[in-house]
């Protein structure tokens, strides 16, 4: 069974940092593109950051550029999202998702999803 499990969420004050982890089980991440999505209450799910496989090319939502860093450790079968200078508008449930295709902000491109981890940023 293919599974992704997110961890590392929590509550922080504005300006704080969190590091999210996305661990895969039942498959290896080597061949998969991984995207972090987030969904705030009452809003649609949006793509935050994506990392390719071979050349490790990364993409970011404009509002998180310079603050978030995505990385992957294939030896640990995991992908990470380092989030610095957090703002209240970053509050959301964060999900990681995997696809054998290319990086895309289209939710339907991703075949494997985690259950999410809550990130709450207070002002």
Coordinates of C-alpha atoms in Angstrom, one line a residue:
X1 CA 0.0 0.0 0.0
X2 CA 1.4 3.4 -1.0
X3 CA 1.4 5.8 1.8
X4 CA 2.7 9.3 2.6
X5 CA 2.8 10.5 6.2
X6 CA 3.4 14.1 7.1
X7 CA 4.8 15.3 10.4
X8 CA 6.3 18.4 12.0
X9 CA 3.3 20.7 12.1
X10 CA 2.4 22.7 15.2
X11 CA 1.6 26.1 16.5
X12 CA 4.2 29.0 16.3
X13 CA 4.2 32.7 16.6
X14 CA 4.6 35.0 13.6
X15 CA 8.2 34.9 12.5
X16 CA 8.8 31.4 13.8
X17 CA 9.9 28.3 11.9
X18 CA 8.8 24.8 11.4
X19 CA 10.1 21.9 9.4
X20 CA 7.6 19.5 7.9
X21 CA 8.5 16.0 6.9
X22 CA 6.9 13.7 4.4
X23 CA 7.8 10.0 4.7
X24 CA 6.9 7.4 2.2
X25 CA 6.0 3.8 2.9
X26 CA 5.2 1.0 0.4
X27 CA 7.2 2.6 -2.3
X28 CA 10.4 4.6 -3.0
X29 CA 10.3 8.3 -3.6
X30 CA 13.2 8.2 -6.1
X31 CA 11.1 8.3 -9.2
X32 CA 8.3 10.6 -7.8
X33 CA 7.9 14.3 -8.0
X34 CA 6.7 15.6 -4.6
X35 CA 4.6 18.6 -4.0
X36 CA 3.5 20.2 -0.8
X37 CA 0.0 21.6 -0.8
X38 CA -1.9 23.5 1.8
X39 CA -5.5 24.2 2.6
X40 CA -6.7 27.0 4.9
X41 CA -10.2 27.0 6.3
X42 CA -12.8 28.0 3.7
X43 CA -10.2 28.1 0.9
X44 CA -9.2 25.8 -1.9
X45 CA -6.1 23.6 -1.6
X46 CA -3.1 25.3 -3.2
X47 CA 0.3 24.1 -4.3
X48 CA 3.1 25.5 -2.1
X49 CA 6.4 23.9 -3.4
X50 CA 7.4 21.1 -5.7
X51 CA 10.6 19.2 -6.2
X52 CA 11.6 17.1 -9.2
X53 CA 13.6 13.9 -9.1
X54 CA 16.6 13.8 -11.3
X55 CA 17.8 17.4 -11.3
X56 CA 16.2 18.4 -8.1
X57 CA 14.6 21.5 -9.7
X58 CA 12.3 23.2 -7.3
X59 CA 9.2 25.5 -7.6
X60 CA 7.6 27.7 -5.1
X61 CA 4.3 29.6 -4.7
X62 CA 5.2 33.3 -5.0
X63 CA 4.0 34.1 -1.5
X64 CA 6.5 31.6 0.1
X65 CA 9.6 32.3 -2.0
X66 CA 12.6 33.2 0.1
X67 CA 10.9 31.8 3.2
X68 CA 10.3 28.1 2.4
X69 CA 12.8 25.6 1.2
X70 CA 11.9 22.1 -0.1
X71 CA 14.4 19.3 -0.1
X72 CA 14.5 15.5 -0.5
X73 CA 16.6 12.7 1.0
X74 CA 16.0 9.7 -1.1
X75 CA 18.1 7.6 1.3
X76 CA 15.6 8.3 4.0
X77 CA 12.7 8.1 1.5
X78 CA 11.6 11.5 2.7
X79 CA 10.9 15.1 1.5
X80 CA 11.1 18.1 3.8
X81 CA 9.7 21.6 3.8
X82 CA 11.6 24.1 5.9
X83 CA 9.4 27.0 6.7
X84 CA 10.9 30.2 8.1
X85 CA 9.5 33.7 8.8
X86 CA 6.1 32.2 9.1
X87 CA 3.1 34.5 8.8
X88 CA -0.5 34.1 10.0
X89 CA -1.6 33.6 6.4
X90 CA 0.5 30.4 6.3
X91 CA -1.9 28.8 8.7
X92 CA -3.4 25.7 7.0
X93 CA -3.3 22.0 6.8
X94 CA -0.2 21.0 4.8
X95 CA -0.3 17.9 2.6
X96 CA 2.4 16.2 0.6
X97 CA 1.5 14.4 -2.6
X98 CA 3.4 12.3 -5.1
X99 CA 3.2 11.9 -8.9
X100 CA 5.2 10.1 -11.5
X101 CA 4.5 13.0 -13.8
X102 CA 6.1 16.5 -13.7
X103 CA 5.7 19.3 -11.2
X104 CA 2.2 20.8 -11.4
X105 CA -0.1 22.8 -9.3
X106 CA -3.0 20.6 -10.5
X107 CA -4.3 18.5 -7.6
X108 CA -5.5 15.8 -10.0
X109 CA -1.9 15.2 -11.2
X110 CA -1.1 13.6 -7.9
X111 CA -1.9 9.9 -7.2
X112 CA -0.7 9.5 -3.6
X113 CA -1.6 11.9 -0.8
X114 CA -0.8 12.1 2.9
X115 CA -3.4 13.0 5.5
X116 CA -1.9 16.3 6.3
X117 CA -0.4 18.1 9.3
X118 CA -1.8 21.3 10.8
X119 CA 0.3 24.5 10.9
X120 CA -1.0 27.4 12.9
X121 CA 0.8 30.7 13.0
X122 CA -0.4 33.3 15.5
X123 CA 0.2 37.0 15.3

